Every structure is written in C-alpha cells, then in structure tokens.
Short mmCIF file of C-alpha atoms and ligand atoms in Angstrom, two decimals:
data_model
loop_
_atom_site.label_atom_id
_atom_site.label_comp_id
_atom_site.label_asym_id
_atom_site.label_seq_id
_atom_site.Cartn_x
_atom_site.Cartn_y
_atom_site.Cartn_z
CA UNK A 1 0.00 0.00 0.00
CA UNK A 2 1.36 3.83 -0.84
CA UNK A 3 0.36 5.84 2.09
CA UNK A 4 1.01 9.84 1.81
CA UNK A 5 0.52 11.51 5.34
CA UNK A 6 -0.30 15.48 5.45
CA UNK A 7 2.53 16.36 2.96
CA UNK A 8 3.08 19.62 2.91
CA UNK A 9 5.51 21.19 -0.01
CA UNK A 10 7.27 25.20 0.65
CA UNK A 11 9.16 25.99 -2.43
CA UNK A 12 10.55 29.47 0.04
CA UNK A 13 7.81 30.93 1.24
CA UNK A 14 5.88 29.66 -1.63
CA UNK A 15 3.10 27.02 -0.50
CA UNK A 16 2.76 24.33 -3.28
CA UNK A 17 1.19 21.50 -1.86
CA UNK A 18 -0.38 22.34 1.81
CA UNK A 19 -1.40 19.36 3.99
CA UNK A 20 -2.28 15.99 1.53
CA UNK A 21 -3.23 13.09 2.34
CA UNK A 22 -4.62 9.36 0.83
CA UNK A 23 -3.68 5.70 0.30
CA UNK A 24 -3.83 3.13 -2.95
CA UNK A 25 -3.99 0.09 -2.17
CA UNK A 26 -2.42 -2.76 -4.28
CA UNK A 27 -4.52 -4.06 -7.96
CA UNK A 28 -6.20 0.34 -7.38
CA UNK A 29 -5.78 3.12 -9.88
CA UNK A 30 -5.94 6.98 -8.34
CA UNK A 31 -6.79 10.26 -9.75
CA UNK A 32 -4.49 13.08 -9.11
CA UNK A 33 -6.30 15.93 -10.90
CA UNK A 34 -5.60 19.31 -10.54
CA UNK A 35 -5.55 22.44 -13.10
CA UNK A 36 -1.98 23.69 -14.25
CA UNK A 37 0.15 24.52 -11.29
CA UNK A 38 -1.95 22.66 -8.68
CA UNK A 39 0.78 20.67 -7.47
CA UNK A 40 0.60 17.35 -8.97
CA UNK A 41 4.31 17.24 -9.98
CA UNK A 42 5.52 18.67 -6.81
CA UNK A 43 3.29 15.31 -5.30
CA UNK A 44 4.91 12.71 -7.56
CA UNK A 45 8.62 14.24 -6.95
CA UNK A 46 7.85 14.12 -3.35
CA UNK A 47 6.08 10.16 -3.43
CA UNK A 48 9.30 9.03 -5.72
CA UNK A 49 12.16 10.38 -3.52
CA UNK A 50 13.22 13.39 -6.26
CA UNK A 51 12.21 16.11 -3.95
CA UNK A 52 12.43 16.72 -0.12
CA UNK A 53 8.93 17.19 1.53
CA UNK A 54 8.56 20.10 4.09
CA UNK A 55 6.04 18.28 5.92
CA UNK A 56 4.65 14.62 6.17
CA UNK A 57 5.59 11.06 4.88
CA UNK A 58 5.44 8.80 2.18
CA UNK A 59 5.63 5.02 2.83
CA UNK A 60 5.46 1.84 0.04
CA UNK A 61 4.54 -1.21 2.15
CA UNK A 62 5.41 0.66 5.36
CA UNK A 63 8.73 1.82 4.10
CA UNK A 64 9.74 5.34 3.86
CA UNK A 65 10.48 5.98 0.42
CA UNK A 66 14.10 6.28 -0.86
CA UNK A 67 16.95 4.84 -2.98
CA UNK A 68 16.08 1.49 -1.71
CA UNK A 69 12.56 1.70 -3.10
CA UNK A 70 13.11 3.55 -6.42
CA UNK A 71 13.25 0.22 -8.23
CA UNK A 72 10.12 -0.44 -7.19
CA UNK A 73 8.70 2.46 -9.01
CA UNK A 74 7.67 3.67 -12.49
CA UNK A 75 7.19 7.11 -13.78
CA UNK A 76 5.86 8.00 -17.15
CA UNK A 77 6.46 11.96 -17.06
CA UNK A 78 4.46 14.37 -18.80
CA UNK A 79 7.77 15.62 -20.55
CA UNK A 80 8.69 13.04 -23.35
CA UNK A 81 12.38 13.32 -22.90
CA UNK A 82 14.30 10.26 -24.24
CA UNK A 83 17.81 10.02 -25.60
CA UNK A 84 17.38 10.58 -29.36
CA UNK A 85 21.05 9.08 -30.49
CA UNK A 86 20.47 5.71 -28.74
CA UNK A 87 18.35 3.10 -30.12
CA UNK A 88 15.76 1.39 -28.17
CA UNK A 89 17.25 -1.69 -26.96
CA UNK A 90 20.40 0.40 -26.09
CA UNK A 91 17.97 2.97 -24.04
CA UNK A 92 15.70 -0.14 -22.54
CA UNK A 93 19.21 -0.96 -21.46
CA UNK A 94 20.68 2.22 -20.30
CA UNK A 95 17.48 2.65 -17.85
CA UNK A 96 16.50 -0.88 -16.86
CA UNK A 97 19.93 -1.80 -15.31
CA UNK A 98 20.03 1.30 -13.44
CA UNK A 99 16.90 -0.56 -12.03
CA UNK A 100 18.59 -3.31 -11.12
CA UNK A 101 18.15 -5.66 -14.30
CA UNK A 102 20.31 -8.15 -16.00
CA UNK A 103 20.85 -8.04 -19.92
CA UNK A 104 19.39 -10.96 -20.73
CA UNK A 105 16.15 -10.13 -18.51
CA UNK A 106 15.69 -6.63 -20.33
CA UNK A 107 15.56 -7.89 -23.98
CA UNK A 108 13.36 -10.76 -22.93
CA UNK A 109 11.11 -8.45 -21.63
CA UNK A 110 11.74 -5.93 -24.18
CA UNK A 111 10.52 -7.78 -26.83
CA UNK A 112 7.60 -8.97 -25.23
CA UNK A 113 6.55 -5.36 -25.23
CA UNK A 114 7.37 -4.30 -28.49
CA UNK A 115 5.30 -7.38 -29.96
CA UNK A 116 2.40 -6.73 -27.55
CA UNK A 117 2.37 -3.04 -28.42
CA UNK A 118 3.02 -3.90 -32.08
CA UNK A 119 5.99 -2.62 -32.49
CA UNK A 120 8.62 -4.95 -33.03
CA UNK A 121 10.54 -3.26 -36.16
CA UNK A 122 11.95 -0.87 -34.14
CA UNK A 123 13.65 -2.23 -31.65
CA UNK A 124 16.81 -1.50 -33.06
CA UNK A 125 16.00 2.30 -34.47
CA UNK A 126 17.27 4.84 -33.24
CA UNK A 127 15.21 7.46 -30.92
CA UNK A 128 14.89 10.30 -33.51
CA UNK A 129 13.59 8.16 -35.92
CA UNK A 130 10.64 7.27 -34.25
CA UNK A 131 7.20 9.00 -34.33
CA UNK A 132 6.03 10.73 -31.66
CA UNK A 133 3.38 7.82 -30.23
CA UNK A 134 6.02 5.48 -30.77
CA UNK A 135 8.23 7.63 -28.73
CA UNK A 136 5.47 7.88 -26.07
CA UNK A 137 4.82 3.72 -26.08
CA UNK A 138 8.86 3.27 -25.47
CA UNK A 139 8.42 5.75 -22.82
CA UNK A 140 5.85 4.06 -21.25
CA UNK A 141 7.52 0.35 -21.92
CA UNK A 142 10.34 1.86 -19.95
CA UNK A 143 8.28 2.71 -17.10
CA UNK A 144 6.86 -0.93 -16.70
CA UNK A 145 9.61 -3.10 -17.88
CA UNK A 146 11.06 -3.33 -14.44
CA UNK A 147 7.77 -4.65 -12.99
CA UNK A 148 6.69 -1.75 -10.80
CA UNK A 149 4.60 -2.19 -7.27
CA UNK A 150 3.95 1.62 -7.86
CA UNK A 151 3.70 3.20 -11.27
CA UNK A 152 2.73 6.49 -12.01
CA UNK A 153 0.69 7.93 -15.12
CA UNK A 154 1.25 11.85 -15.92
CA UNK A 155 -1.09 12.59 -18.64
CA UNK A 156 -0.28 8.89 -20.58
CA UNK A 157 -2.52 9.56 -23.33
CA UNK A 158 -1.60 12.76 -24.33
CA UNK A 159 -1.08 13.22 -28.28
CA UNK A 160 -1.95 9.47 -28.71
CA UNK A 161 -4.60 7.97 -31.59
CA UNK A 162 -7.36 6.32 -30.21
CA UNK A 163 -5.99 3.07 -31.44
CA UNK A 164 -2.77 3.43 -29.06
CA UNK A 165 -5.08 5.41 -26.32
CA UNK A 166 -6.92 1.40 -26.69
CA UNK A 167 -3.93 -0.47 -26.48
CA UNK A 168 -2.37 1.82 -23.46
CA UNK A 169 -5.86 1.43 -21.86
CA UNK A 170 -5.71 -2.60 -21.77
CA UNK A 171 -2.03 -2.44 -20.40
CA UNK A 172 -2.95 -0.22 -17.99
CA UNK A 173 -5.78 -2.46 -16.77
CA UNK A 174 -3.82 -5.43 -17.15
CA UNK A 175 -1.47 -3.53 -14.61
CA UNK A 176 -4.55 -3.09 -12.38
CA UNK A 177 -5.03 -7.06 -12.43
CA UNK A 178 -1.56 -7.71 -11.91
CA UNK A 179 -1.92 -5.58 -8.56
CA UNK A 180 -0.22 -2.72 -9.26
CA UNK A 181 -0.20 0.16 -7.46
CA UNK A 182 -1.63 3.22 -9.97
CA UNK A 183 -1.30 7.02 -9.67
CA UNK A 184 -3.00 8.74 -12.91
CA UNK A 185 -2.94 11.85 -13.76
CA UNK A 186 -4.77 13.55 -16.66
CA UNK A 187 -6.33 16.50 -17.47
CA UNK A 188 -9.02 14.58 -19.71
CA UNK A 189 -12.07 13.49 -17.09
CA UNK A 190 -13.22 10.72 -19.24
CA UNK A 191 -9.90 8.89 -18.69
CA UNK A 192 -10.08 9.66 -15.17
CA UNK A 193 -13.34 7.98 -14.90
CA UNK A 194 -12.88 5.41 -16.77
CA UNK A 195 -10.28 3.94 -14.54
CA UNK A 196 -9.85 5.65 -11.52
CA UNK A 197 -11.54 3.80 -7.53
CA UNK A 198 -10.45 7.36 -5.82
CA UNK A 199 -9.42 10.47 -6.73
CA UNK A 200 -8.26 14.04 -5.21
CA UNK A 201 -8.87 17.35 -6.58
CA UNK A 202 -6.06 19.84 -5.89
CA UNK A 203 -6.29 23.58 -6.49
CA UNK A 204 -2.99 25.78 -5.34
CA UNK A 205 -1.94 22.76 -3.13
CA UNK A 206 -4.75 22.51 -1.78
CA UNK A 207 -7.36 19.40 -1.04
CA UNK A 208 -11.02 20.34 -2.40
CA UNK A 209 -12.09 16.83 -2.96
CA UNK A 210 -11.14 13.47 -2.37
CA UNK A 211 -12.96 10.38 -1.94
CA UNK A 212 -14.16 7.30 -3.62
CA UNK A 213 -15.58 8.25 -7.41
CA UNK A 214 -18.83 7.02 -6.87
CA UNK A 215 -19.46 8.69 -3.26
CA UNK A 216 -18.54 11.89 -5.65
CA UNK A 217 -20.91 11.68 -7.57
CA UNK A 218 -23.49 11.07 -5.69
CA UNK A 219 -22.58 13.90 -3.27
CA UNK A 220 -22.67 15.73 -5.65
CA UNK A 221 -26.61 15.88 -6.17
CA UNK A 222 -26.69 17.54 -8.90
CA UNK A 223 -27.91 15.59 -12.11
CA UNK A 224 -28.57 15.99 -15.97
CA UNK A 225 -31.66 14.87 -17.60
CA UNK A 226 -31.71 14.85 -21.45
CA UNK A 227 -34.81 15.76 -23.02
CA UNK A 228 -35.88 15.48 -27.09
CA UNK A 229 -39.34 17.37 -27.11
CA UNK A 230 -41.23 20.07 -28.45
CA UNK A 231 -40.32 22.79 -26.67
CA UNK A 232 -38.93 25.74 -26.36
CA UNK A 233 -35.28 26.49 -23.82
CA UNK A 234 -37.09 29.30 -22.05
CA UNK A 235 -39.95 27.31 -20.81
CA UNK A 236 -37.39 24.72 -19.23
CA UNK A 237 -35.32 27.21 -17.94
CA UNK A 238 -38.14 28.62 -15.02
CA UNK A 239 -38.47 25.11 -14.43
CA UNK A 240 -37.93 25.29 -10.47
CA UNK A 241 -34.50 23.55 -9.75
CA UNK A 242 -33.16 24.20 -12.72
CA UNK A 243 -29.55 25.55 -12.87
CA UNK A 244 -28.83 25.78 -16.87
CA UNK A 245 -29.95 24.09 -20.02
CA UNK A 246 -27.81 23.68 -23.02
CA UNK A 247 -29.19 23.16 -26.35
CA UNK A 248 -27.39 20.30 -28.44
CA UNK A 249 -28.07 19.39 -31.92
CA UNK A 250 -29.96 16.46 -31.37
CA UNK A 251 -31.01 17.31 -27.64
CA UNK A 252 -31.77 19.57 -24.89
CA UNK A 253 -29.11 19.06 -21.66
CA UNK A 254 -30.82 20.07 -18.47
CA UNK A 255 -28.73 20.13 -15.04
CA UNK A 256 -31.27 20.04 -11.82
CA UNK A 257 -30.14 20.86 -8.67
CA UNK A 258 -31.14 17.60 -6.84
CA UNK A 259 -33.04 14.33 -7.59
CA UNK A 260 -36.68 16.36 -6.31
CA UNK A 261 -36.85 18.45 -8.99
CA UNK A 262 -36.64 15.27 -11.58
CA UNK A 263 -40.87 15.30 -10.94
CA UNK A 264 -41.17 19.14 -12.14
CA UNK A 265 -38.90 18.83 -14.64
CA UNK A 266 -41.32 15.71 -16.14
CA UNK A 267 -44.48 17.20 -15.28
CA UNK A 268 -43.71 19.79 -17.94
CA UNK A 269 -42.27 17.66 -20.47
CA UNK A 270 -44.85 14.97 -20.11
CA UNK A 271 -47.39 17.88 -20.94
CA UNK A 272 -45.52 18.58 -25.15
CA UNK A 273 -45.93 16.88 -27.81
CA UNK A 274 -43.41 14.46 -29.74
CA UNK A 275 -41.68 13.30 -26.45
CA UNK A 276 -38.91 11.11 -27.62
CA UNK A 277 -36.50 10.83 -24.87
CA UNK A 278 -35.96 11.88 -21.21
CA UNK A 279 -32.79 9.96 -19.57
CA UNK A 280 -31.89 10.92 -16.00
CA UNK A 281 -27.96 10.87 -16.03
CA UNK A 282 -25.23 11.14 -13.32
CA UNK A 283 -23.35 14.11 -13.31
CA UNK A 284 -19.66 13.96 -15.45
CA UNK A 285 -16.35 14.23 -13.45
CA UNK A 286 -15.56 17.31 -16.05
CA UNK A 287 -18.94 19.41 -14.49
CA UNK A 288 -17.95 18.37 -10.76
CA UNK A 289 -14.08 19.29 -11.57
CA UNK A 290 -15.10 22.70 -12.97
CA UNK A 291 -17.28 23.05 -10.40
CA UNK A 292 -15.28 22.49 -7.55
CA UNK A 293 -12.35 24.32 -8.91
CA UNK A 294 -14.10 27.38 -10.00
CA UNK A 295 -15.58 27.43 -6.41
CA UNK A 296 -12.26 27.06 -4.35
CA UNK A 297 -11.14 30.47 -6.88
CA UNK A 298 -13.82 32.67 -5.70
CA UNK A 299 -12.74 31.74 -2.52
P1 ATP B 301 1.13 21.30 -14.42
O1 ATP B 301 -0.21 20.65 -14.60
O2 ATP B 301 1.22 22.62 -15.12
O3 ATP B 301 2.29 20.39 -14.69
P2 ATP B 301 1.40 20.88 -11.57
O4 ATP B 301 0.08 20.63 -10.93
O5 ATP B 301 2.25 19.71 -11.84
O6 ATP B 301 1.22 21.76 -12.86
P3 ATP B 301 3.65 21.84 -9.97
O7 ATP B 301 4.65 21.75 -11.09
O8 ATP B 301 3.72 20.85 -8.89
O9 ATP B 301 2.15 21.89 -10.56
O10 ATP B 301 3.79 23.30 -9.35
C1 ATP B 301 3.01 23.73 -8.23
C2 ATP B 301 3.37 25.18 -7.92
O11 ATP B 301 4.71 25.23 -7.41
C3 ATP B 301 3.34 26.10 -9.13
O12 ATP B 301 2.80 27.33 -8.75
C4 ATP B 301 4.80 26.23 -9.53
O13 ATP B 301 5.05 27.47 -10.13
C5 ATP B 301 5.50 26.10 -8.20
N1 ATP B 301 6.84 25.49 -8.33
C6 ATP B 301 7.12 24.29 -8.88
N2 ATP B 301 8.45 24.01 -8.81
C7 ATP B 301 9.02 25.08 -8.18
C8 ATP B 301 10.36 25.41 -7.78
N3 ATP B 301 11.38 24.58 -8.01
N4 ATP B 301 10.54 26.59 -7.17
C9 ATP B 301 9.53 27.44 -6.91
N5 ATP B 301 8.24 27.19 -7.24
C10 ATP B 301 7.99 26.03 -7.87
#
C-alpha cells in the first residue's frame, strides 16, 4: 500500500502543496487531478524520492520511500524526454539496469513489449527516428519493464490515436489485475473515470475533494436529464431547480439541482408533444471538476 501523510511542499515561502493526504492500495488506480500549477508534480517528486517534503511522509509497504525503493517504481512523465542518439534496446538498457536488471532479462522483456504493443521493427531504431506515439509507447515500456509495485501515469494519453489510447488502456488495466499500485494523472475526465476507484482534486496545493468516485458523484446531487421534445429552452429554464440548459443538436441538456426536482422537470415535459427521450444521467467528473475548482477560486 502507498500511504502519503499530510505532505506539505514550501518551495521558500511559496506554499505548493499544503497538507495531503490518501492511500492506494495494491490491484487500485488513483486520480491526481488538478488544473496547471496545482501541485501534482511537486506530489509525484515528493512520493518518488526526487524532492524533499517540508512536511509529512510517504511510505510503500510501510517503508519510507528512498533509494532502496526507487526500483520499485515507475514514472511515465508528462515531458517526453528520451535520448534521441540511442536506439531502443540500447535505451531499454541504459534505464533498466540502473533498475537493477540483468541483460538478458531486459531484452526478454523488451521484446515482449514491443510485440504486444506492435511494435517490433523498431527495436533496433534509433530514438529520432521514431514517431512521436512510438516515442510515447517506449516511454511508457520503460516505465513498466522493471515490474513496478507503484507506477505512475502523468497525462499517458496525451497526443496518442485512439488506437494506441486502446492499447495503453488494456495495459494499464492489465497492470490493475496484476496488482499494481496506480497514480493517474490527466487533465481529460473521461480517462479519469474510466479507470480511476479514488481520486483528489487539488487547487494551489490545496485538497477540495477526495474520496471514492462514486461517493462523488453522488454527493454531488446535482444531475442531468436529457430531453428530445417540443419545446422551447425558455420554458425549461423557469423550471424550479433548474440551474442551466444547453441546447445540443440532437437534444436539450438540463442540469437540476437535486433528484426532487426530476418530478417538475417531467411534469412539464410529459405535458408537449413528440416526447422522444428523457434519460436521467449522473453528473460527469468534467462538471464536478469545474465546479469544484471554480468554487475554491472565488474563494
Ligand atoms: P502542471 O499541470 O502545469 O504540470 P502541476 O500541478 O504539476 O502543474 P507543480 O509543477 O507541482 O504543478 O507546481 C506547483 C506550484 O509550485 C506552481 O505554482 C509552480 O510554479 C511552483 N513550483 C514548482 N516548482 C518550483 C520550484 N522549483 N521553485 C519554486 N516554485 C515552484
């Protein structure tokens, strides 16, 4: 289990991460979400050993995290920075015996990859020479070769097709299976929600929601109903309890403020003609992140 105790992060006087806590346990994938400059790099320097905390601890299986540990970890950073002159094998290498691998294990496992990410031809091509997903699946084949207990995910699936977003998604839950300790981050909700048990919200450091996804959700209280009807956006909008209405091409998008004002919002449809749908929907992770994060700023 990763445990992170009320770390607290001064760059100077400068307060970058202020008091965090939460645990992942083993086979669980966790949301670190936060706009630009929240702190979620400051976190993942601090959780892998890079960066001294001011405050607080960070433990792997009850151990503090250090040197020792590091080979236990895997990082896939948001900055794509690999060696462009080596090839891949040499790079695979280069990082995997710093982790403590033998030769022989590395290609094994090296190859295993490339064929399983469909990418065999290049094993022996050079960095530069590679396209820029190709770069980012080597990058990420680096960060799991080793076998991680605790990997984490910085924005994996930025500038990736959605054939390669597929094939990172299935590794990622065949991590999950394998018991691997996940920390995602990403700045696209869907992903988030997709795989993510628990997540945390961070704005300037700061904690303004954590907790299990569903829970979220359902504190939340808000909800969407979509409506395809004859009538008109003004007549739903003085529906009591509701907070906006978006028109769509195909639909209207109505967002009540709780599930008692579902009734009202019926009673009115129910009453128009060529009623062709009206589905009551959860609320996205993209409306509760904007949400809470535009109310911590007008704090
Ligand atoms: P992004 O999504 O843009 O990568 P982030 O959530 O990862 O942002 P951090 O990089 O952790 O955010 O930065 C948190 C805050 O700490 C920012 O305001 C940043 O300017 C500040 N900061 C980061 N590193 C340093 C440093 N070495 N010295 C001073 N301030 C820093």
């Amino acid at each position: 289990m990763l445990e992170v105790k009320n770390i607290t992060k001064y760059y100077g006087n400068f307060l970058a991460v202020d008091d965090l806590s939460f645990e992942i346990k083993e086979g669980e994938i966790f949301g670190l979400l936060g706009v630009n400059g929240a702190g979620k790099t400051t976190t993942f320097r601090i959780i892998m050993g890079l960066l001294e905390q001011t405050k607080g601890t960070v433990t792997l299986d009850g151990k503090k995290i250090d040197y020792s540990q590091t080979d236990n970890i895997g990082f896939l950073t948001e900055e794509r920075s690999l060696l462009p002159n080596k090839t891949v094998l040499e790079l695979a290498i280069f990082y995997s015996t710093l982790k403590g691998m033998k030769e022989k294990e590395i290609e094994k496992r090296l190859d295993e990859y490339l064929k399983r990410f469909k990418i065999e031809e290049y094993k022996n091509k050079k960095i530069k020479e590679l396209s820029k997903g190709n770069c980012q699946k080597i990058q990420f084949i680096l960060s799991i070769i080793h076998k991680p207990k605790l990997l984490i995910l910085d924005e994996p699936f930025s500038g990736l097709d959605p054939i390669n977003v597929e094939m990172f998604k299935e590794e990622i839950l065949r991590l999950k299976k394998e018991k691997t300790i996940i920390i995602l981050s990403s700045h696209q909700m869907g992903h988030i929600e997709y795989f993510c048990d628990s997540l945390v919200i961070l704005v300037k450091g700061k904690t303004v929601l954590k907790g299990k996804l569903k829970q979220i959700k359902e504190d939340f209280r808000r909800k969407n109903i979509r409506v395809i009807a004859n009538i008109e956006k003004e007549e739903l909008e003085k529906i009591n309890g509701v907070i906006s209405v978006d028109k769509t091409p195909e639909e209207y998008v109505i967002s009540i403020e709780n599930n008692e004002n579902i009734k009202e919002v019926f009673k009115t449809i129910s009453q128009k003609e060529n009623v062709t749908k009206f589905v009551v929907e959860e609320p996205s992770l993209n409306e509760i992140f904007v949400s809470k994060v535009g109310e911590a700023y007008e704090k």
